[in-house]
């Protein structure tokens, strides 16, 4: 929902006509936007729901650090302009779901400034790295965004659901959603009093009081506690990465800039298809035997065990157990 809100404001603000009244079919030029191939699927869903079509979301290749390729991005924008299209938004990733990679947010902000485009940052969990002084180099440039989406249920250890979107322009945000019929007129007094109604800033008219659990959590634990827990999770991820690198039967296939580690069991005598099948079975048995519950992903065709460490109860011993179990299961299954 947070990404949907951000991209909606971007579309409506950068449209060259009254899109709320006339609809996307009236666009004088087709609107297109850009993100890396590592962007979260919620962004594509948002583009589809907004009537732009999934082809309007240009998915740009990545570099070896799993960041958006800036040269390829600028080439795509130039090509679309030459074709008479209307580039209106870039979605930067602050912590991709696959590897935790951060795009060069300052560079993306520069491009948006130069091209008069909206800059939206999908910081689902990675934006919260801003809380930790040692990690702020990753989020440099995020403060220049026109909108930022992030989820407090991902890395502030809160119950589902607690998403958040920040939009720089209050007027642009309100104009994208506000609709006030006679039965919802704001008042100066009584239960309908108050200028700011959340229904003026999003899709939902009726919604739960999500902010209450966020406020109570902050009051109870304090920001310093969250800062310490996030940094602990990152240190634990680095510890896991070190365990993987020291184990001759394990292979890490992506950088670890934050709290996600992608690796696989590789005894050294199997092709990619066999490795993929073997690691899939290792993962399933980790689940079924009640050892651990990592997820999986594919990078460059390789099936990988993916550990996204966002648990305040994680201990280093848990990662020792995981690595030992993966090695043991791998030997058992490959043997």
mmCIF file of C-alpha atoms in Angstrom:
data_model
loop_
_atom_site.group_PDB
_atom_site.id
_atom_site.type_symbol
_atom_site.label_atom_id
_atom_site.label_comp_id
_atom_site.label_asym_id
_atom_site.label_seq_id
_atom_site.Cartn_x
_atom_site.Cartn_y
_atom_site.Cartn_z
ATOM 1 C CA UNK A 1 0.000 0.000 0.000
ATOM 2 C CA UNK A 2 2.855 2.425 0.807
ATOM 3 C CA UNK A 3 4.415 1.981 -2.632
ATOM 4 C CA UNK A 4 0.987 2.301 -4.262
ATOM 5 C CA UNK A 5 0.428 5.629 -2.505
ATOM 6 C CA UNK A 6 3.869 6.968 -3.441
ATOM 7 C CA UNK A 7 3.610 5.970 -7.100
ATOM 8 C CA UNK A 8 0.051 7.309 -7.300
ATOM 9 C CA UNK A 9 1.167 10.750 -6.127
ATOM 10 C CA UNK A 10 4.061 10.565 -8.609
ATOM 11 C CA UNK A 11 1.739 9.691 -11.506
ATOM 12 C CA UNK A 12 -0.838 12.359 -10.694
ATOM 13 C CA UNK A 13 1.742 15.072 -10.023
ATOM 14 C CA UNK A 14 3.802 14.433 -13.151
ATOM 15 C CA UNK A 15 0.876 13.791 -15.516
ATOM 16 C CA UNK A 16 0.523 16.445 -18.195
ATOM 17 C CA UNK A 17 -3.251 16.629 -17.786
ATOM 18 C CA UNK A 18 -6.008 16.147 -15.184
ATOM 19 C CA UNK A 19 -5.557 12.405 -14.798
ATOM 20 C CA UNK A 20 -8.079 12.039 -11.974
ATOM 21 C CA UNK A 21 -10.828 13.446 -14.160
ATOM 22 C CA UNK A 22 -9.876 12.163 -17.606
ATOM 23 C CA UNK A 23 -8.137 8.879 -16.803
ATOM 24 C CA UNK A 24 -4.913 7.414 -18.196
ATOM 25 C CA UNK A 25 -6.455 6.868 -21.644
ATOM 26 C CA UNK A 26 -6.409 10.633 -22.170
ATOM 27 C CA UNK A 27 -2.644 10.942 -21.680
ATOM 28 C CA UNK A 28 -1.059 12.907 -24.550
ATOM 29 C CA UNK A 29 2.038 10.721 -24.179
ATOM 30 C CA UNK A 30 2.425 7.290 -22.619
ATOM 31 C CA UNK A 31 3.820 7.579 -19.087
ATOM 32 C CA UNK A 32 6.762 5.328 -18.140
ATOM 33 C CA UNK A 33 8.835 4.839 -14.987
ATOM 34 C CA UNK A 34 11.997 3.012 -14.017
ATOM 35 C CA UNK A 35 13.415 0.662 -11.390
ATOM 36 C CA UNK A 36 15.999 -2.089 -11.256
ATOM 37 C CA UNK A 37 15.181 -5.717 -12.008
ATOM 38 C CA UNK A 38 15.577 -6.264 -8.261
ATOM 39 C CA UNK A 39 12.629 -4.029 -7.355
ATOM 40 C CA UNK A 40 9.896 -5.511 -5.166
ATOM 41 C CA UNK A 41 6.851 -6.933 -6.961
ATOM 42 C CA UNK A 42 4.591 -4.494 -5.094
ATOM 43 C CA UNK A 43 5.873 -1.738 -7.370
ATOM 44 C CA UNK A 44 4.771 -3.595 -10.484
ATOM 45 C CA UNK A 45 1.399 -4.269 -8.858
ATOM 46 C CA UNK A 46 1.086 -0.559 -8.131
ATOM 47 C CA UNK A 47 1.825 0.326 -11.752
ATOM 48 C CA UNK A 48 -0.744 -2.199 -12.952
ATOM 49 C CA UNK A 49 -3.410 -0.975 -10.523
ATOM 50 C CA UNK A 50 -2.821 2.581 -11.711
ATOM 51 C CA UNK A 51 -3.739 1.565 -15.246
ATOM 52 C CA UNK A 52 -0.283 2.159 -16.685
ATOM 53 C CA UNK A 53 0.367 -1.489 -17.534
ATOM 54 C CA UNK A 54 3.360 -3.541 -16.436
ATOM 55 C CA UNK A 55 5.245 -2.649 -19.634
ATOM 56 C CA UNK A 56 5.338 0.968 -18.440
ATOM 57 C CA UNK A 57 7.684 -0.115 -15.633
ATOM 58 C CA UNK A 58 11.103 -0.307 -17.252
ATOM 59 C CA UNK A 59 13.173 -2.838 -15.315
ATOM 60 C CA UNK A 60 16.798 -1.808 -15.632
ATOM 61 C CA UNK A 61 19.758 -4.235 -15.349
ATOM 62 C CA UNK A 62 21.948 -4.279 -12.256
ATOM 63 C CA UNK A 63 25.678 -4.155 -11.621
ATOM 64 C CA UNK A 64 27.729 -6.713 -9.720
ATOM 65 C CA UNK A 65 26.626 -5.133 -6.427
ATOM 66 C CA UNK A 66 22.968 -5.697 -7.402
ATOM 67 C CA UNK A 67 22.416 -1.936 -7.734
ATOM 68 C CA UNK A 68 20.618 -0.346 -10.676
ATOM 69 C CA UNK A 69 22.978 0.223 -13.611
ATOM 70 C CA UNK A 70 23.049 4.021 -13.933
ATOM 71 C CA UNK A 71 24.333 4.070 -17.521
ATOM 72 C CA UNK A 72 21.614 1.649 -18.615
ATOM 73 C CA UNK A 73 19.008 3.734 -16.783
ATOM 74 C CA UNK A 74 20.020 6.974 -18.478
ATOM 75 C CA UNK A 75 20.120 5.236 -21.863
ATOM 76 C CA UNK A 76 16.591 3.906 -21.307
ATOM 77 C CA UNK A 77 15.298 7.382 -20.400
ATOM 78 C CA UNK A 78 16.903 8.889 -23.513
ATOM 79 C CA UNK A 79 15.456 6.163 -25.710
ATOM 80 C CA UNK A 80 11.957 6.621 -24.302
ATOM 81 C CA UNK A 81 12.106 10.400 -24.773
ATOM 82 C CA UNK A 82 13.207 9.900 -28.388
ATOM 83 C CA UNK A 83 10.201 7.606 -28.857
ATOM 84 C CA UNK A 84 7.897 10.367 -27.667
ATOM 85 C CA UNK A 85 7.127 8.813 -24.274
ATOM 86 C CA UNK A 86 6.878 10.592 -20.924
ATOM 87 C CA UNK A 87 9.390 9.382 -18.270
ATOM 88 C CA UNK A 88 7.945 10.561 -14.968
ATOM 89 C CA UNK A 89 9.414 8.560 -12.064
ATOM 90 C CA UNK A 90 12.417 6.563 -10.868
ATOM 91 C CA UNK A 91 11.986 4.037 -8.051
ATOM 92 C CA UNK A 92 15.177 3.613 -6.069
ATOM 93 C CA UNK A 93 15.766 0.603 -3.838
ATOM 94 C CA UNK A 94 16.920 1.120 -0.255
ATOM 95 C CA UNK A 95 17.482 -2.534 0.598
ATOM 96 C CA UNK A 96 16.322 -4.935 -2.117
ATOM 97 C CA UNK A 97 14.304 -7.922 -0.998
ATOM 98 C CA UNK A 98 16.722 -10.431 -2.557
ATOM 99 C CA UNK A 99 20.079 -9.207 -1.276
ATOM 100 C CA UNK A 100 19.556 -6.004 0.740
ATOM 101 C CA UNK A 101 21.330 -3.950 -1.930
ATOM 102 C CA UNK A 102 21.060 -0.156 -1.951
ATOM 103 C CA UNK A 103 20.938 1.758 -5.210
ATOM 104 C CA UNK A 104 23.096 4.872 -5.474
ATOM 105 C CA UNK A 105 20.325 7.129 -4.188
ATOM 106 C CA UNK A 106 22.251 10.371 -4.655
ATOM 107 C CA UNK A 107 22.913 9.527 -8.288
ATOM 108 C CA UNK A 108 19.240 8.695 -8.830
ATOM 109 C CA UNK A 109 18.216 11.961 -7.190
ATOM 110 C CA UNK A 110 20.579 13.832 -9.548
ATOM 111 C CA UNK A 111 18.980 12.167 -12.570
ATOM 112 C CA UNK A 112 15.493 13.002 -11.320
ATOM 113 C CA UNK A 113 16.481 16.634 -10.765
ATOM 114 C CA UNK A 114 17.958 16.885 -14.234
ATOM 115 C CA UNK A 115 15.067 15.119 -15.950
ATOM 116 C CA UNK A 116 12.279 16.738 -13.871
ATOM 117 C CA UNK A 117 11.123 13.301 -12.667
ATOM 118 C CA UNK A 118 9.637 12.115 -9.369
ATOM 119 C CA UNK A 119 12.031 10.224 -7.091
ATOM 120 C CA UNK A 120 10.356 7.460 -5.074
ATOM 121 C CA UNK A 121 12.396 5.279 -2.705
ATOM 122 C CA UNK A 122 11.194 1.785 -1.817
ATOM 123 C CA UNK A 123 12.815 1.348 1.566
ATOM 124 C CA UNK A 124 10.585 -1.517 2.734
ATOM 125 C CA UNK A 125 13.008 -2.433 5.513
ATOM 126 C CA UNK A 126 16.289 -0.880 4.413
ATOM 127 C CA UNK A 127 15.201 2.714 4.988
ATOM 128 C CA UNK A 128 15.310 1.954 8.706
ATOM 129 C CA UNK A 129 19.084 1.567 8.446
ATOM 130 C CA UNK A 130 19.011 5.362 8.730
ATOM 131 C CA UNK A 131 18.500 4.864 12.484
ATOM 132 C CA UNK A 132 21.971 3.359 12.880
ATOM 133 C CA UNK A 133 24.950 5.747 12.530
ATOM 134 C CA UNK A 134 27.207 2.946 11.237
ATOM 135 C CA UNK A 135 24.771 2.231 8.375
ATOM 136 C CA UNK A 136 23.811 5.722 7.249
ATOM 137 C CA UNK A 137 26.315 5.683 4.394
ATOM 138 C CA UNK A 138 23.899 3.245 2.708
ATOM 139 C CA UNK A 139 20.952 5.641 2.828
ATOM 140 C CA UNK A 140 22.794 8.741 1.606
ATOM 141 C CA UNK A 141 20.549 10.556 -0.863
ATOM 142 C CA UNK A 142 17.323 9.131 0.546
ATOM 143 C CA UNK A 143 16.558 12.512 2.109
ATOM 144 C CA UNK A 144 16.258 13.921 -1.421
ATOM 145 C CA UNK A 145 13.341 11.648 -2.346
ATOM 146 C CA UNK A 146 9.888 12.971 -3.201
ATOM 147 C CA UNK A 147 8.374 9.956 -1.452
ATOM 148 C CA UNK A 148 9.648 7.075 0.687
ATOM 149 C CA UNK A 149 7.869 3.815 1.520
ATOM 150 C CA UNK A 150 8.851 1.535 4.395
ATOM 151 C CA UNK A 151 7.328 -1.079 6.686
ATOM 152 C CA UNK A 152 7.599 -0.963 10.453
ATOM 153 C CA UNK A 153 6.528 -4.594 10.712
ATOM 154 C CA UNK A 154 9.670 -5.641 8.839
ATOM 155 C CA UNK A 155 12.509 -4.237 10.905
ATOM 156 C CA UNK A 156 10.959 -2.571 13.894
ATOM 157 C CA UNK A 157 9.650 -5.918 15.114
ATOM 158 C CA UNK A 158 5.997 -4.823 15.144
ATOM 159 C CA UNK A 159 2.962 -7.025 14.409
ATOM 160 C CA UNK A 160 1.454 -7.002 10.907
ATOM 161 C CA UNK A 161 0.558 -4.657 9.403
ATOM 162 C CA UNK A 162 2.302 -1.327 9.851
ATOM 163 C CA UNK A 163 3.387 0.307 6.613
ATOM 164 C CA UNK A 164 4.338 3.936 6.158
ATOM 165 C CA UNK A 165 4.790 6.382 3.302
ATOM 166 C CA UNK A 166 6.342 9.832 3.549
ATOM 167 C CA UNK A 167 5.555 12.358 0.813
ATOM 168 C CA UNK A 168 7.523 15.592 0.627
ATOM 169 C CA UNK A 169 4.679 17.684 -0.789
ATOM 170 C CA UNK A 170 1.569 17.723 1.407
ATOM 171 C CA UNK A 171 -0.445 19.423 -1.305
ATOM 172 C CA UNK A 172 0.554 16.903 -3.984
ATOM 173 C CA UNK A 173 -0.268 14.062 -1.593
ATOM 174 C CA UNK A 174 -3.685 15.477 -0.737
ATOM 175 C CA UNK A 175 -4.568 16.329 -4.345
ATOM 176 C CA UNK A 176 -3.895 12.738 -5.406
ATOM 177 C CA UNK A 177 -6.540 11.273 -3.051
ATOM 178 C CA UNK A 178 -8.789 13.834 -1.396
ATOM 179 C CA UNK A 179 -12.503 13.473 -2.136
ATOM 180 C CA UNK A 180 -15.021 15.036 0.253
ATOM 181 C CA UNK A 181 -18.725 14.303 -0.336
ATOM 182 C CA UNK A 182 -21.464 16.009 1.675
ATOM 183 C CA UNK A 183 -21.569 13.246 4.262
ATOM 184 C CA UNK A 184 -17.838 13.603 4.999
ATOM 185 C CA UNK A 185 -17.497 17.366 5.242
ATOM 186 C CA UNK A 186 -14.851 18.456 7.751
ATOM 187 C CA UNK A 187 -16.068 20.521 10.693
ATOM 188 C CA UNK A 188 -14.559 22.981 13.123
ATOM 189 C CA UNK A 189 -16.052 21.187 16.145
ATOM 190 C CA UNK A 190 -17.367 17.780 17.144
ATOM 191 C CA UNK A 191 -16.246 14.324 15.987
ATOM 192 C CA UNK A 192 -15.718 15.568 12.412
ATOM 193 C CA UNK A 193 -13.313 18.299 13.506
ATOM 194 C CA UNK A 194 -9.734 18.503 12.326
ATOM 195 C CA UNK A 195 -8.047 19.426 9.060
ATOM 196 C CA UNK A 196 -6.001 16.262 8.538
ATOM 197 C CA UNK A 197 -8.061 13.164 7.781
ATOM 198 C CA UNK A 198 -6.123 10.087 6.750
ATOM 199 C CA UNK A 199 -8.794 9.379 4.113
ATOM 200 C CA UNK A 200 -7.493 12.461 2.263
ATOM 201 C CA UNK A 201 -4.065 10.867 1.851
ATOM 202 C CA UNK A 202 -4.743 7.323 0.684
ATOM 203 C CA UNK A 203 -7.093 4.787 -0.863
ATOM 204 C CA UNK A 204 -8.866 3.670 2.301
ATOM 205 C CA UNK A 205 -11.731 5.586 3.856
ATOM 206 C CA UNK A 206 -12.173 3.256 6.836
ATOM 207 C CA UNK A 207 -9.053 1.735 8.358
ATOM 208 C CA UNK A 208 -7.625 0.436 11.598
ATOM 209 C CA UNK A 209 -5.674 2.543 14.059
ATOM 210 C CA UNK A 210 -2.261 1.196 13.035
ATOM 211 C CA UNK A 211 -0.448 4.215 14.399
ATOM 212 C CA UNK A 212 -1.411 3.305 17.955
ATOM 213 C CA UNK A 213 0.790 0.203 18.150
ATOM 214 C CA UNK A 214 3.654 2.126 16.538
ATOM 215 C CA UNK A 215 3.381 4.993 19.018
ATOM 216 C CA UNK A 216 3.077 2.627 21.989
ATOM 217 C CA UNK A 217 6.100 0.638 20.839
ATOM 218 C CA UNK A 218 8.200 3.784 20.551
ATOM 219 C CA UNK A 219 7.060 4.971 23.960
ATOM 220 C CA UNK A 220 7.773 1.604 25.590
ATOM 221 C CA UNK A 221 11.108 0.711 23.965
ATOM 222 C CA UNK A 222 12.544 3.975 22.661
ATOM 223 C CA UNK A 223 14.416 4.596 19.417
ATOM 224 C CA UNK A 224 17.781 3.670 20.958
ATOM 225 C CA UNK A 225 16.542 0.120 21.589
ATOM 226 C CA UNK A 226 15.506 -0.288 17.962
ATOM 227 C CA UNK A 227 18.806 1.167 16.826
ATOM 228 C CA UNK A 228 20.725 -1.401 18.885
ATOM 229 C CA UNK A 229 18.588 -4.315 17.680
ATOM 230 C CA UNK A 230 18.941 -3.378 14.007
ATOM 231 C CA UNK A 231 22.708 -3.103 14.353
ATOM 232 C CA UNK A 232 22.794 -6.448 16.163
ATOM 233 C CA UNK A 233 20.899 -8.090 13.291
ATOM 234 C CA UNK A 234 23.411 -6.668 10.802
ATOM 235 C CA UNK A 235 26.355 -7.917 12.838
ATOM 236 C CA UNK A 236 24.718 -11.354 13.038
ATOM 237 C CA UNK A 237 24.283 -11.405 9.252
ATOM 238 C CA UNK A 238 27.955 -10.584 8.847
ATOM 239 C CA UNK A 239 28.777 -13.384 11.270
ATOM 240 C CA UNK A 240 26.718 -15.803 9.152
ATOM 241 C CA UNK A 241 28.454 -14.605 5.980
ATOM 242 C CA UNK A 242 31.811 -15.252 7.636
ATOM 243 C CA UNK A 243 30.719 -18.784 8.630
ATOM 244 C CA UNK A 244 29.681 -19.472 5.047
ATOM 245 C CA UNK A 245 32.959 -18.185 3.616
ATOM 246 C CA UNK A 246 35.005 -20.312 6.011
ATOM 247 C CA UNK A 247 33.091 -23.493 5.135
ATOM 248 C CA UNK A 248 34.524 -25.177 1.994
ATOM 249 C CA UNK A 249 31.169 -26.790 1.134
ATOM 250 C CA UNK A 250 29.186 -23.539 1.236
ATOM 251 C CA UNK A 251 29.137 -20.712 -1.273
ATOM 252 C CA UNK A 252 27.919 -17.129 -0.859
ATOM 253 C CA UNK A 253 26.739 -15.649 -4.164
ATOM 254 C CA UNK A 254 25.755 -12.091 -3.259
ATOM 255 C CA UNK A 255 27.197 -9.199 -1.241
ATOM 256 C CA UNK A 256 25.953 -8.658 2.324
ATOM 257 C CA UNK A 257 25.506 -4.898 2.693
ATOM 258 C CA UNK A 258 22.844 -5.200 5.358
ATOM 259 C CA UNK A 259 21.026 -8.156 6.943
ATOM 260 C CA UNK A 260 20.415 -10.605 4.086
ATOM 261 C CA UNK A 261 22.728 -13.537 3.297
ATOM 262 C CA UNK A 262 22.234 -15.652 0.148
ATOM 263 C CA UNK A 263 24.224 -18.869 -0.047
ATOM 264 C CA UNK A 264 24.061 -22.500 -1.110
ATOM 265 C CA UNK A 265 25.583 -25.879 -0.438
ATOM 266 C CA UNK A 266 28.062 -26.741 -3.193
ATOM 267 C CA UNK A 267 30.184 -29.911 -2.896
ATOM 268 C CA UNK A 268 31.949 -28.974 -6.138
ATOM 269 C CA UNK A 269 30.937 -31.809 -8.461
ATOM 270 C CA UNK A 270 27.408 -30.850 -9.552
ATOM 271 C CA UNK A 271 26.031 -28.717 -12.381
ATOM 272 C CA UNK A 272 23.633 -25.812 -11.844
ATOM 273 C CA UNK A 273 20.449 -27.870 -12.261
ATOM 274 C CA UNK A 274 21.670 -30.462 -9.759
ATOM 275 C CA UNK A 275 22.767 -27.768 -7.298
ATOM 276 C CA UNK A 276 19.406 -26.058 -7.581
ATOM 277 C CA UNK A 277 17.535 -29.276 -6.867
ATOM 278 C CA UNK A 278 19.838 -30.189 -3.996
ATOM 279 C CA UNK A 279 19.560 -26.805 -2.283
ATOM 280 C CA UNK A 280 15.805 -26.757 -2.702
ATOM 281 C CA UNK A 281 15.616 -30.085 -0.891
ATOM 282 C CA UNK A 282 17.983 -28.830 1.841
ATOM 283 C CA UNK A 283 15.707 -25.857 2.426
ATOM 284 C CA UNK A 284 12.577 -27.997 2.593
ATOM 285 C CA UNK A 285 14.175 -30.347 5.077
ATOM 286 C CA UNK A 286 15.349 -27.435 7.232
ATOM 287 C CA UNK A 287 11.686 -26.457 7.432
ATOM 288 C CA UNK A 288 10.215 -29.906 7.867
ATOM 289 C CA UNK A 289 12.703 -30.970 10.533
ATOM 290 C CA UNK A 290 12.033 -27.794 12.484
ATOM 291 C CA UNK A 291 15.646 -26.626 12.351
ATOM 292 C CA UNK A 292 15.261 -23.179 10.803
ATOM 293 C CA UNK A 293 12.996 -21.246 8.453
ATOM 294 C CA UNK A 294 15.095 -19.378 5.893
ATOM 295 C CA UNK A 295 13.509 -18.539 2.542
ATOM 296 C CA UNK A 296 14.876 -18.960 -0.976
ATOM 297 C CA UNK A 297 15.569 -16.902 -4.060
ATOM 298 C CA UNK A 298 17.217 -17.203 -7.456
ATOM 299 C CA UNK A 299 20.109 -15.044 -8.574
ATOM 300 C CA UNK A 300 21.494 -15.520 -12.080
ATOM 301 C CA UNK A 301 19.639 -18.816 -12.304
ATOM 302 C CA UNK A 302 21.104 -20.144 -9.061
ATOM 303 C CA UNK A 303 18.717 -21.374 -6.357
ATOM 304 C CA UNK A 304 19.924 -19.958 -3.044
ATOM 305 C CA UNK A 305 19.054 -20.246 0.618
ATOM 306 C CA UNK A 306 18.142 -16.723 1.720
ATOM 307 C CA UNK A 307 18.447 -15.608 5.341
ATOM 308 C CA UNK A 308 16.771 -12.251 6.065
ATOM 309 C CA UNK A 309 17.620 -11.507 9.680
ATOM 310 C CA UNK A 310 14.945 -9.225 11.156
ATOM 311 C CA UNK A 311 14.279 -11.081 14.396
ATOM 312 C CA UNK A 312 15.012 -9.430 17.720
ATOM 313 C CA UNK A 313 15.418 -12.904 19.266
ATOM 314 C CA UNK A 314 18.200 -14.039 16.914
ATOM 315 C CA UNK A 315 21.408 -15.277 18.554
ATOM 316 C CA UNK A 316 24.749 -16.138 17.039
ATOM 317 C CA UNK A 317 24.259 -19.749 18.094
ATOM 318 C CA UNK A 318 21.247 -19.913 15.762
ATOM 319 C CA UNK A 319 23.495 -19.292 12.787
ATOM 320 C CA UNK A 320 26.008 -21.887 13.955
ATOM 321 C CA UNK A 321 23.172 -24.415 14.059
ATOM 322 C CA UNK A 322 21.950 -23.369 10.601
ATOM 323 C CA UNK A 323 25.351 -23.723 8.933
ATOM 324 C CA UNK A 324 25.994 -27.089 10.577
ATOM 325 C CA UNK A 325 22.557 -28.312 9.503
ATOM 326 C CA UNK A 326 22.980 -27.172 5.891
ATOM 327 C CA UNK A 327 26.349 -28.889 5.657
ATOM 328 C CA UNK A 328 25.035 -32.066 7.274
ATOM 329 C CA UNK A 329 21.915 -32.204 5.113
ATOM 330 C CA UNK A 330 23.954 -31.467 2.010
ATOM 331 C CA UNK A 331 26.322 -34.352 2.691
ATOM 332 C CA UNK A 332 23.415 -36.649 3.481
ATOM 333 C CA UNK A 333 21.441 -35.776 0.354
ATOM 334 C CA UNK A 334 24.389 -35.541 -2.057
ATOM 335 C CA UNK A 335 25.876 -38.777 -0.726
#
